[in-house]
mmCIF file of C-alpha atoms in Angstrom:
data_model
loop_
_atom_site.group_PDB
_atom_site.id
_atom_site.type_symbol
_atom_site.label_atom_id
_atom_site.label_comp_id
_atom_site.label_asym_id
_atom_site.label_seq_id
_atom_site.Cartn_x
_atom_site.Cartn_y
_atom_site.Cartn_z
ATOM 1 C CA MET Z 1 0.244 -0.129 -0.001
ATOM 2 C CA SER Z 2 1.575 3.425 -0.930
ATOM 3 C CA THR Z 3 1.386 6.619 1.060
ATOM 4 C CA LEU Z 4 -1.334 8.248 -1.148
ATOM 5 C CA ASP Z 5 -3.444 4.837 -1.313
ATOM 6 C CA LEU Z 6 -3.091 5.522 2.750
ATOM 7 C CA MET Z 7 -4.041 8.703 2.322
ATOM 8 C CA HIS Z 8 -7.021 7.751 0.209
ATOM 9 C CA SER Z 9 -8.029 5.412 2.902
ATOM 10 C CA LEU Z 10 -7.917 8.189 5.234
ATOM 11 C CA GLU Z 11 -10.596 10.050 3.053
ATOM 12 C CA GLN Z 12 -12.734 7.613 3.462
ATOM 13 C CA LEU Z 13 -13.078 7.516 7.779
ATOM 14 C CA PRO Z 14 -16.198 8.388 9.136
ATOM 15 C CA PHE Z 15 -14.839 12.238 10.578
ATOM 16 C CA ALA Z 16 -13.251 13.201 7.243
ATOM 17 C CA GLN Z 17 -16.102 12.454 5.505
ATOM 18 C CA ALA Z 18 -18.452 14.013 7.716
ATOM 19 C CA ILE Z 19 -16.196 17.458 7.664
ATOM 20 C CA SER Z 20 -15.975 16.714 3.814
ATOM 21 C CA GLU Z 21 -19.576 16.302 3.150
ATOM 22 C CA SER Z 22 -20.436 19.341 5.570
ATOM 23 C CA THR Z 23 -20.857 22.835 4.979
ATOM 24 C CA TRP Z 24 -19.921 24.234 7.558
ATOM 25 C CA LEU Z 25 -17.444 21.630 9.624
ATOM 26 C CA PHE Z 26 -14.660 22.772 7.362
ATOM 27 C CA PRO Z 27 -14.505 26.507 8.161
ATOM 28 C CA PHE Z 28 -15.692 25.759 11.672
ATOM 29 C CA PHE Z 29 -12.138 23.529 12.272
ATOM 30 C CA GLU Z 30 -10.265 26.014 9.994
ATOM 31 C CA THR Z 31 -11.244 28.920 11.935
ATOM 32 C CA VAL Z 32 -10.228 27.423 15.273
ATOM 33 C CA HIS Z 33 -7.459 26.315 13.545
ATOM 34 C CA VAL Z 34 -5.966 29.986 12.268
ATOM 35 C CA LEU Z 35 -7.448 31.423 15.659
ATOM 36 C CA ALA Z 36 -5.057 28.969 17.486
ATOM 37 C CA LEU Z 37 -2.314 29.488 15.204
ATOM 38 C CA THR Z 38 -2.195 33.295 15.691
ATOM 39 C CA LEU Z 39 -1.649 32.745 19.681
ATOM 40 C CA VAL Z 40 1.042 30.049 18.629
ATOM 41 C CA VAL Z 41 2.976 32.286 16.305
ATOM 42 C CA GLY Z 42 2.064 35.471 18.378
ATOM 43 C CA SER Z 43 3.418 33.872 21.563
ATOM 44 C CA VAL Z 44 6.127 31.898 19.830
ATOM 45 C CA ALA Z 45 6.926 35.551 18.579
ATOM 46 C CA MET Z 46 7.210 37.379 22.155
ATOM 47 C CA MET Z 47 9.766 34.531 22.885
ATOM 48 C CA ASP Z 48 12.123 35.145 19.753
ATOM 49 C CA LEU Z 49 12.288 38.974 19.731
ATOM 50 C CA ARG Z 50 13.251 38.702 24.080
ATOM 51 C CA LEU Z 51 15.813 36.093 22.624
ATOM 52 C CA LEU Z 52 16.730 38.858 20.173
ATOM 53 C CA GLY Z 53 16.627 41.877 22.900
ATOM 54 C CA ILE Z 54 13.735 43.718 20.955
ATOM 55 C CA GLY Z 55 11.009 43.025 23.133
ATOM 56 C CA SER Z 56 10.178 42.378 26.900
ATOM 57 C CA ARG Z 57 13.639 43.626 27.883
ATOM 58 C CA ASP Z 58 12.538 44.007 31.271
ATOM 59 C CA ARG Z 59 11.016 40.500 32.077
ATOM 60 C CA THR Z 60 13.874 37.473 32.664
ATOM 61 C CA ILE Z 61 13.717 34.941 30.040
ATOM 62 C CA THR Z 62 12.924 31.984 32.475
ATOM 63 C CA GLU Z 63 9.677 34.118 33.773
ATOM 64 C CA LEU Z 64 8.547 35.085 30.496
ATOM 65 C CA THR Z 65 8.919 31.160 29.569
ATOM 66 C CA ARG Z 66 6.760 30.110 32.555
ATOM 67 C CA SER Z 67 4.083 32.876 31.837
ATOM 68 C CA VAL Z 68 3.747 32.381 27.780
ATOM 69 C CA LEU Z 69 5.007 28.959 27.263
ATOM 70 C CA PRO Z 70 1.745 26.995 28.524
ATOM 71 C CA TRP Z 71 -0.400 29.264 25.854
ATOM 72 C CA THR Z 72 1.881 28.257 23.430
ATOM 73 C CA TRP Z 73 1.679 24.210 23.920
ATOM 74 C CA ALA Z 74 -1.929 24.516 24.611
ATOM 75 C CA ALA Z 75 -3.173 26.724 21.389
ATOM 76 C CA PHE Z 76 -0.171 24.475 19.590
ATOM 77 C CA GLY Z 77 -2.760 21.006 20.936
ATOM 78 C CA ILE Z 78 -5.679 23.051 19.256
ATOM 79 C CA ALA Z 79 -4.047 24.065 16.055
ATOM 80 C CA ALA Z 80 -2.867 20.795 15.400
ATOM 81 C CA ILE Z 81 -6.087 18.613 16.095
ATOM 82 C CA CYS Z 82 -7.592 21.023 13.872
ATOM 83 C CA GLY Z 83 -5.197 20.901 11.822
ATOM 84 C CA LEU Z 84 -5.320 17.281 11.622
ATOM 85 C CA LEU Z 85 -9.095 17.139 11.067
ATOM 86 C CA LEU Z 86 -8.790 19.545 8.291
ATOM 87 C CA PHE Z 87 -5.773 16.862 6.679
ATOM 88 C CA SER Z 88 -8.098 14.063 6.911
ATOM 89 C CA SER Z 89 -11.035 15.537 4.800
ATOM 90 C CA LYS Z 90 -8.575 15.913 1.774
ATOM 91 C CA ALA Z 91 -5.584 14.116 2.835
ATOM 92 C CA ALA Z 92 -4.633 12.706 -0.958
ATOM 93 C CA THR Z 93 -5.020 16.610 -1.715
ATOM 94 C CA TYR Z 94 -2.637 17.933 0.743
ATOM 95 C CA TYR Z 95 -0.129 15.107 0.884
ATOM 96 C CA VAL Z 96 0.603 15.907 -2.240
ATOM 97 C CA ASN Z 97 0.776 19.905 -1.952
ATOM 98 C CA ILE Z 98 4.250 21.728 -2.252
ATOM 99 C CA PRO Z 99 3.266 24.160 0.269
ATOM 100 C CA PHE Z 100 1.298 21.591 2.762
ATOM 101 C CA ARG Z 101 4.751 19.706 2.572
ATOM 102 C CA ILE Z 102 7.120 23.257 2.966
ATOM 103 C CA LYS Z 103 4.752 23.813 6.285
ATOM 104 C CA ILE Z 104 5.509 20.221 7.888
ATOM 105 C CA VAL Z 105 9.031 20.461 7.373
ATOM 106 C CA CYS Z 106 9.567 23.468 8.748
ATOM 107 C CA LEU Z 107 7.194 22.732 11.596
ATOM 108 C CA LEU Z 108 9.375 20.019 12.070
ATOM 109 C CA PHE Z 109 12.742 22.255 12.038
ATOM 110 C CA ALA Z 110 11.063 24.859 14.460
ATOM 111 C CA GLY Z 111 10.638 21.831 17.006
ATOM 112 C CA VAL Z 112 14.374 20.587 16.714
ATOM 113 C CA ASN Z 113 14.957 24.312 17.156
ATOM 114 C CA MET Z 114 12.741 24.544 19.776
ATOM 115 C CA LEU Z 115 14.457 21.424 21.361
ATOM 116 C CA VAL Z 116 18.073 22.644 20.682
ATOM 117 C CA PHE Z 117 17.815 25.625 22.855
ATOM 118 C CA HIS Z 118 15.718 24.233 25.565
ATOM 119 C CA PHE Z 119 18.260 21.153 26.326
ATOM 120 C CA VAL Z 120 21.757 22.845 24.645
ATOM 121 C CA THR Z 121 21.729 26.884 24.022
ATOM 122 C CA ALA Z 122 19.828 27.399 27.427
ATOM 123 C CA ARG Z 123 21.447 24.860 29.912
ATOM 124 C CA ASN Z 124 23.534 28.232 31.333
ATOM 125 C CA VAL Z 125 20.473 30.090 30.986
ATOM 126 C CA ALA Z 126 21.436 31.718 34.766
ATOM 127 C CA ALA Z 127 24.048 33.406 33.433
ATOM 128 C CA TRP Z 128 22.575 36.046 30.763
ATOM 129 C CA ASP Z 129 18.810 35.702 32.019
ATOM 130 C CA SER Z 130 18.241 38.969 32.335
ATOM 131 C CA GLY Z 131 21.160 40.833 30.149
ATOM 132 C CA ARG Z 132 22.215 40.382 26.890
ATOM 133 C CA THR Z 133 21.563 36.670 25.551
ATOM 134 C CA PRO Z 134 24.231 34.641 23.519
ATOM 135 C CA SER Z 135 24.178 34.515 20.387
ATOM 136 C CA ALA Z 136 23.219 30.692 19.795
ATOM 137 C CA ALA Z 137 19.995 32.347 21.645
ATOM 138 C CA ARG Z 138 19.893 34.752 19.385
ATOM 139 C CA VAL Z 139 20.012 32.833 16.556
ATOM 140 C CA ALA Z 140 17.354 30.254 17.929
ATOM 141 C CA GLY Z 141 15.206 33.601 17.552
ATOM 142 C CA VAL Z 142 15.865 34.923 14.338
ATOM 143 C CA VAL Z 143 16.025 30.593 13.072
ATOM 144 C CA SER Z 144 11.909 30.260 14.737
ATOM 145 C CA LEU Z 145 10.787 33.732 13.323
ATOM 146 C CA SER Z 146 11.779 32.914 10.196
ATOM 147 C CA LEU Z 147 10.249 29.598 10.524
ATOM 148 C CA TRP Z 148 7.726 30.367 11.563
ATOM 149 C CA VAL Z 149 6.712 33.241 8.881
ATOM 150 C CA VAL Z 150 7.223 30.956 6.433
ATOM 151 C CA ILE Z 151 4.655 28.674 8.317
ATOM 152 C CA VAL Z 152 2.028 31.125 8.334
ATOM 153 C CA ALA Z 153 2.938 32.006 4.425
ATOM 154 C CA THR Z 154 2.650 28.236 3.219
ATOM 155 C CA GLY Z 155 -0.300 28.091 4.851
ATOM 156 C CA ARG Z 156 -2.105 30.924 3.373
ATOM 157 C CA TRP Z 157 -0.510 29.264 0.101
ATOM 158 C CA ILE Z 158 -2.195 25.717 0.362
ATOM 159 C CA GLY Z 159 -5.735 27.525 -0.183
ATOM 160 C CA PHE Z 160 -4.476 28.910 -3.531
ATOM 161 C CA THR Z 161 -2.795 25.514 -4.704
ATOM 162 C CA THR Z 162 -5.658 23.042 -4.000
ATOM 163 C CA MET W 1 -23.507 53.491 -3.529
ATOM 164 C CA ILE W 2 -21.301 50.695 -2.309
ATOM 165 C CA GLN W 3 -21.956 48.716 -5.127
ATOM 166 C CA ALA W 4 -20.557 51.282 -7.918
ATOM 167 C CA PHE W 5 -17.951 52.509 -5.502
ATOM 168 C CA SER W 6 -16.121 48.699 -5.583
ATOM 169 C CA GLU W 7 -17.283 48.591 -9.167
ATOM 170 C CA TRP W 8 -14.967 51.512 -9.907
ATOM 171 C CA LEU W 9 -12.241 50.574 -7.558
ATOM 172 C CA ALA W 10 -12.213 47.117 -9.514
ATOM 173 C CA ALA W 11 -11.713 48.859 -12.846
ATOM 174 C CA THR W 12 -8.749 51.105 -11.583
ATOM 175 C CA SER W 13 -5.618 50.261 -13.057
ATOM 176 C CA LEU W 14 -3.818 49.484 -9.763
ATOM 177 C CA SER W 15 -6.478 47.084 -8.552
ATOM 178 C CA ARG W 16 -6.356 45.255 -12.401
ATOM 179 C CA LEU W 17 -2.133 45.281 -11.468
ATOM 180 C CA PHE W 18 -2.494 43.900 -8.144
ATOM 181 C CA ALA W 19 -4.996 41.332 -9.643
ATOM 182 C CA ASP W 20 -2.881 40.349 -12.266
ATOM 183 C CA LEU W 21 -0.083 39.326 -9.970
ATOM 184 C CA GLY W 22 -0.814 35.868 -8.851
ATOM 185 C CA TRP W 23 1.635 36.183 -5.106
ATOM 186 C CA PHE W 24 0.035 39.667 -4.654
ATOM 187 C CA VAL W 25 -2.998 38.564 -2.613
ATOM 188 C CA PRO W 26 -1.248 35.557 -0.518
ATOM 189 C CA THR W 27 1.552 37.727 0.501
ATOM 190 C CA VAL W 28 -0.394 40.470 1.536
ATOM 191 C CA GLN W 29 -2.981 38.021 3.529
ATOM 192 C CA THR W 30 0.232 36.631 5.322
ATOM 193 C CA ILE W 31 1.629 39.862 6.507
ATOM 194 C CA HIS W 32 -2.323 40.300 7.351
ATOM 195 C CA ILE W 33 -2.509 37.349 9.378
ATOM 196 C CA LEU W 34 0.774 38.023 11.338
ATOM 197 C CA ALA W 35 -0.217 41.188 12.558
ATOM 198 C CA ILE W 36 -3.649 39.741 13.396
ATOM 199 C CA ALA W 37 -1.089 36.950 15.520
ATOM 200 C CA ALA W 38 0.169 40.141 17.174
ATOM 201 C CA VAL W 39 -2.913 42.036 18.551
ATOM 202 C CA VAL W 40 -4.666 38.597 19.117
ATOM 203 C CA THR W 41 -1.718 37.400 21.512
ATOM 204 C CA LEU W 42 -1.437 40.614 23.127
ATOM 205 C CA LEU W 43 -4.844 41.452 23.803
ATOM 206 C CA SER W 44 -5.542 38.147 25.423
ATOM 207 C CA MET W 45 -2.203 38.234 27.454
ATOM 208 C CA LEU W 46 -3.599 42.031 28.497
ATOM 209 C CA ASN W 47 -7.227 40.642 29.440
ATOM 210 C CA PHE W 48 -6.391 37.214 30.650
ATOM 211 C CA ARG W 49 -4.405 39.759 33.342
ATOM 212 C CA LEU W 50 -7.213 42.243 33.599
ATOM 213 C CA LEU W 51 -9.946 38.558 34.372
ATOM 214 C CA ARG W 52 -6.777 37.543 36.425
ATOM 215 C CA ILE W 53 -6.672 34.465 35.363
ATOM 216 C CA THR W 54 -2.457 35.392 35.063
ATOM 217 C CA ARG W 55 -1.708 37.025 37.784
ATOM 218 C CA SER W 56 2.130 36.397 37.907
ATOM 219 C CA GLY W 57 4.957 38.738 36.258
ATOM 220 C CA PRO W 58 4.756 42.496 35.565
ATOM 221 C CA SER W 59 1.412 44.877 36.460
ATOM 222 C CA LEU W 60 -1.460 45.264 34.324
ATOM 223 C CA GLN W 61 -0.239 48.617 33.966
ATOM 224 C CA SER W 62 2.936 47.765 32.929
ATOM 225 C CA LEU W 63 1.819 45.080 30.681
ATOM 226 C CA ALA W 64 -0.474 47.425 29.086
ATOM 227 C CA ALA W 65 2.385 50.225 28.696
ATOM 228 C CA GLY W 66 4.591 47.551 26.581
ATOM 229 C CA TYR W 67 1.925 45.816 24.546
ATOM 230 C CA VAL W 68 -0.568 48.432 23.622
ATOM 231 C CA PRO W 69 2.175 50.569 21.589
ATOM 232 C CA TRP W 70 3.066 47.414 19.809
ATOM 233 C CA VAL W 71 -1.347 46.391 19.259
ATOM 234 C CA TRP W 72 -1.356 50.320 18.093
ATOM 235 C CA ARG W 73 1.464 49.460 14.991
ATOM 236 C CA SER W 74 -0.231 46.185 13.933
ATOM 237 C CA LEU W 75 -3.329 47.749 14.056
ATOM 238 C CA VAL W 76 -1.593 49.977 11.308
ATOM 239 C CA ILE W 77 0.046 47.095 9.300
ATOM 240 C CA LEU W 78 -3.384 45.766 9.182
ATOM 241 C CA LEU W 79 -5.474 48.657 7.823
ATOM 242 C CA VAL W 80 -2.551 48.685 5.341
ATOM 243 C CA SER W 81 -2.627 45.238 3.590
ATOM 244 C CA GLY W 82 -6.299 45.462 3.897
ATOM 245 C CA ILE W 83 -6.658 48.221 2.404
ATOM 246 C CA LEU W 84 -4.541 46.325 -0.160
ATOM 247 C CA LEU W 85 -6.592 43.108 -0.097
ATOM 248 C CA THR W 86 -9.946 45.468 -0.146
ATOM 249 C CA MET W 87 -8.338 47.573 -3.550
ATOM 250 C CA THR W 88 -7.587 44.054 -5.636
ATOM 251 C CA GLU W 89 -10.743 42.499 -4.615
ATOM 252 C CA PRO W 90 -13.583 45.185 -3.882
ATOM 253 C CA SER W 91 -16.613 43.155 -4.548
ATOM 254 C CA ARG W 92 -15.339 40.281 -2.532
ATOM 255 C CA GLU W 93 -14.735 42.590 -0.058
ATOM 256 C CA LEU W 94 -17.170 45.578 0.408
ATOM 257 C CA MET W 95 -20.209 43.707 -0.659
ATOM 258 C CA ASN W 96 -19.237 41.023 2.425
ATOM 259 C CA ASN W 97 -21.740 40.862 5.352
ATOM 260 C CA ALA W 98 -18.808 39.098 7.430
ATOM 261 C CA PHE W 99 -16.343 41.722 5.796
ATOM 262 C CA ARG W 100 -18.787 44.386 7.094
ATOM 263 C CA LEU W 101 -19.066 42.874 10.817
ATOM 264 C CA LYS W 102 -15.426 42.551 11.134
ATOM 265 C CA MET W 103 -14.929 46.326 10.213
ATOM 266 C CA LEU W 104 -17.567 46.898 13.066
ATOM 267 C CA LEU W 105 -16.202 44.732 15.495
ATOM 268 C CA VAL W 106 -12.693 45.780 15.078
ATOM 269 C CA LEU W 107 -13.925 49.568 15.742
ATOM 270 C CA VAL W 108 -15.467 48.504 18.965
ATOM 271 C CA LEU W 109 -12.434 46.519 20.005
ATOM 272 C CA THR W 110 -9.960 49.759 19.164
ATOM 273 C CA VAL W 111 -12.700 51.773 21.237
ATOM 274 C CA LEU W 112 -11.889 49.446 24.515
ATOM 275 C CA THR W 113 -8.550 49.303 23.858
ATOM 276 C CA VAL W 114 -7.820 53.197 24.173
ATOM 277 C CA ILE W 115 -10.432 52.840 27.210
ATOM 278 C CA LEU W 116 -8.195 50.410 28.836
ATOM 279 C CA ARG W 117 -4.732 52.070 28.167
ATOM 280 C CA SER W 118 -6.380 55.547 29.263
ATOM 281 C CA THR W 119 -7.317 54.731 32.130
ATOM 282 C CA LEU W 120 -4.341 52.750 32.969
ATOM 283 C CA ARG W 121 -2.550 55.714 31.931
ATOM 284 C CA HIS W 122 -3.767 58.036 34.815
ATOM 285 C CA ASP W 123 -4.188 55.705 37.250
ATOM 286 C CA PRO W 124 -2.459 52.377 37.510
ATOM 287 C CA GLU W 125 -5.037 50.766 40.278
ATOM 288 C CA TYR W 126 -7.989 52.108 38.363
ATOM 289 C CA TRP W 127 -9.331 48.344 37.685
ATOM 290 C CA THR W 128 -8.733 47.368 41.019
ATOM 291 C CA THR W 129 -10.250 50.186 43.175
ATOM 292 C CA THR W 130 -13.676 49.488 43.784
ATOM 293 C CA PRO W 131 -15.471 45.861 43.234
ATOM 294 C CA GLN W 132 -17.631 47.903 40.545
ATOM 295 C CA ARG W 133 -14.396 48.655 38.640
ATOM 296 C CA ARG W 134 -13.339 44.979 39.044
ATOM 297 C CA LEU W 135 -16.452 44.081 37.795
ATOM 298 C CA LEU W 136 -16.427 46.508 34.497
ATOM 299 C CA GLY W 137 -13.032 45.750 34.251
ATOM 300 C CA GLY W 138 -14.094 42.496 33.505
ATOM 301 C CA THR W 139 -16.689 42.336 31.334
ATOM 302 C CA ILE W 140 -14.518 44.893 29.401
ATOM 303 C CA ALA W 141 -12.091 42.069 29.154
ATOM 304 C CA ALA W 142 -14.005 39.707 28.594
ATOM 305 C CA VAL W 143 -15.863 41.573 25.613
ATOM 306 C CA SER W 144 -12.472 42.079 24.044
ATOM 307 C CA LEU W 145 -11.931 38.230 23.874
ATOM 308 C CA ILE W 146 -14.758 37.366 22.485
ATOM 309 C CA LEU W 147 -14.429 40.273 19.981
ATOM 310 C CA CYS W 148 -10.629 38.885 19.164
ATOM 311 C CA VAL W 149 -12.141 35.661 18.318
ATOM 312 C CA SER W 150 -15.014 36.872 16.559
ATOM 313 C CA ILE W 151 -13.188 39.391 14.339
ATOM 314 C CA VAL W 152 -10.882 36.135 13.313
ATOM 315 C CA ALA W 153 -13.864 34.157 12.662
ATOM 316 C CA ALA W 154 -15.551 37.042 10.772
ATOM 317 C CA GLY W 155 -12.467 37.184 8.610
ATOM 318 C CA ARG W 156 -11.990 33.746 7.438
ATOM 319 C CA LEU W 157 -15.815 34.031 7.252
ATOM 320 C CA ILE W 158 -15.170 36.484 4.350
ATOM 321 C CA ALA W 159 -14.285 33.539 1.684
ATOM 322 C CA TYR W 160 -17.228 31.458 2.429
ATOM 323 C CA VAL W 161 -20.497 33.826 2.696
#
C-alpha cells in the first residue's frame, strides 16, 4: 500500500467524510485552526523577540517562558488537532501539495530548533537570564521567527494551490 | 453606492495590477495574518491579566504600557494590508456581510483598548480600586476576548459567505 493509498483510506474515515461533506465543519475547524495559530505565532514571536533583545527586555527569559509557554503549547495542541482534522478531509490532495509539505518540514525544523535551544543553549540561562542573550540564543530567535513566517505563508498558500 | 464604488475601484489600473499578480494576495494575506497574530496574542495576555486568569509577572499597567504600542503598530499594518486586499478584490470585501461585521467589531475593539490604555495611564490601580470597577474591567476584558475570536472568525468567513 503506497502512502497515497493510505491518504485515500484516511479520507474514507467517518469523521473525515463528515468534514468533507458538511458545509460548515471545514470553515469551523479552519477558523479554530487560524485562531489557535495566531496565538502560537504571537507567543512564539514574544519569546523570539526577547531572545533578540527587541521586546520584553524588562522580563527575564525564565519568567517570560513560564508565563508564555503554557499558552503556546495549549494553542499548538488545538491548532494541531484542527489541522489533522482538516488534513483528513482532503488527505491525498494535501499530501501532494508542495506548500503543505514545506509547511510540515518547517514545523519539524521549528520543533528541532526549540529542542536545541531548550536542552543545549538554555542550559546556562541563569548567566544571561536578565541581560544580553548569547549569539546562539539570538540565532535560535531569528531561525524560529523565520520558520514561523514561512509556516504562516505556506499555510495561506495551500488555499491558493488546492 | 458601495456596489458602484466597488466596481469603480475594481476598474482602476492599480486594482487590476494587483489582481494580475498571482503572488500579491497570498503575500499580503500572510502579512495580515502575522499582524493579527500580534494583536490577538497581546490583547489576550492583557485581558487574561485583567480577568485575573493570569496573576504572575509584571503589573497590568506595565503590561499595557509595553503591549498596547505594539497593538497600534500592528493595527497600522492591518489597515494598510487590509486596504491593499480590498483594492485587489473590492466586491469580495465591501459587499460581504462578514467583512462589514469584521470592520464593526474592529472598531469596537479599538475603542475598548483605548479606554483600557488611557485609564491605566492616568491611574495604574484604576481597575482594582472598587468592586464595581473590577466587575467593569472584567466585563471589558471578556468582551475584548470575544471580539478577538469573532474578528478572526468573521475574517475567515469572508471566503465562505
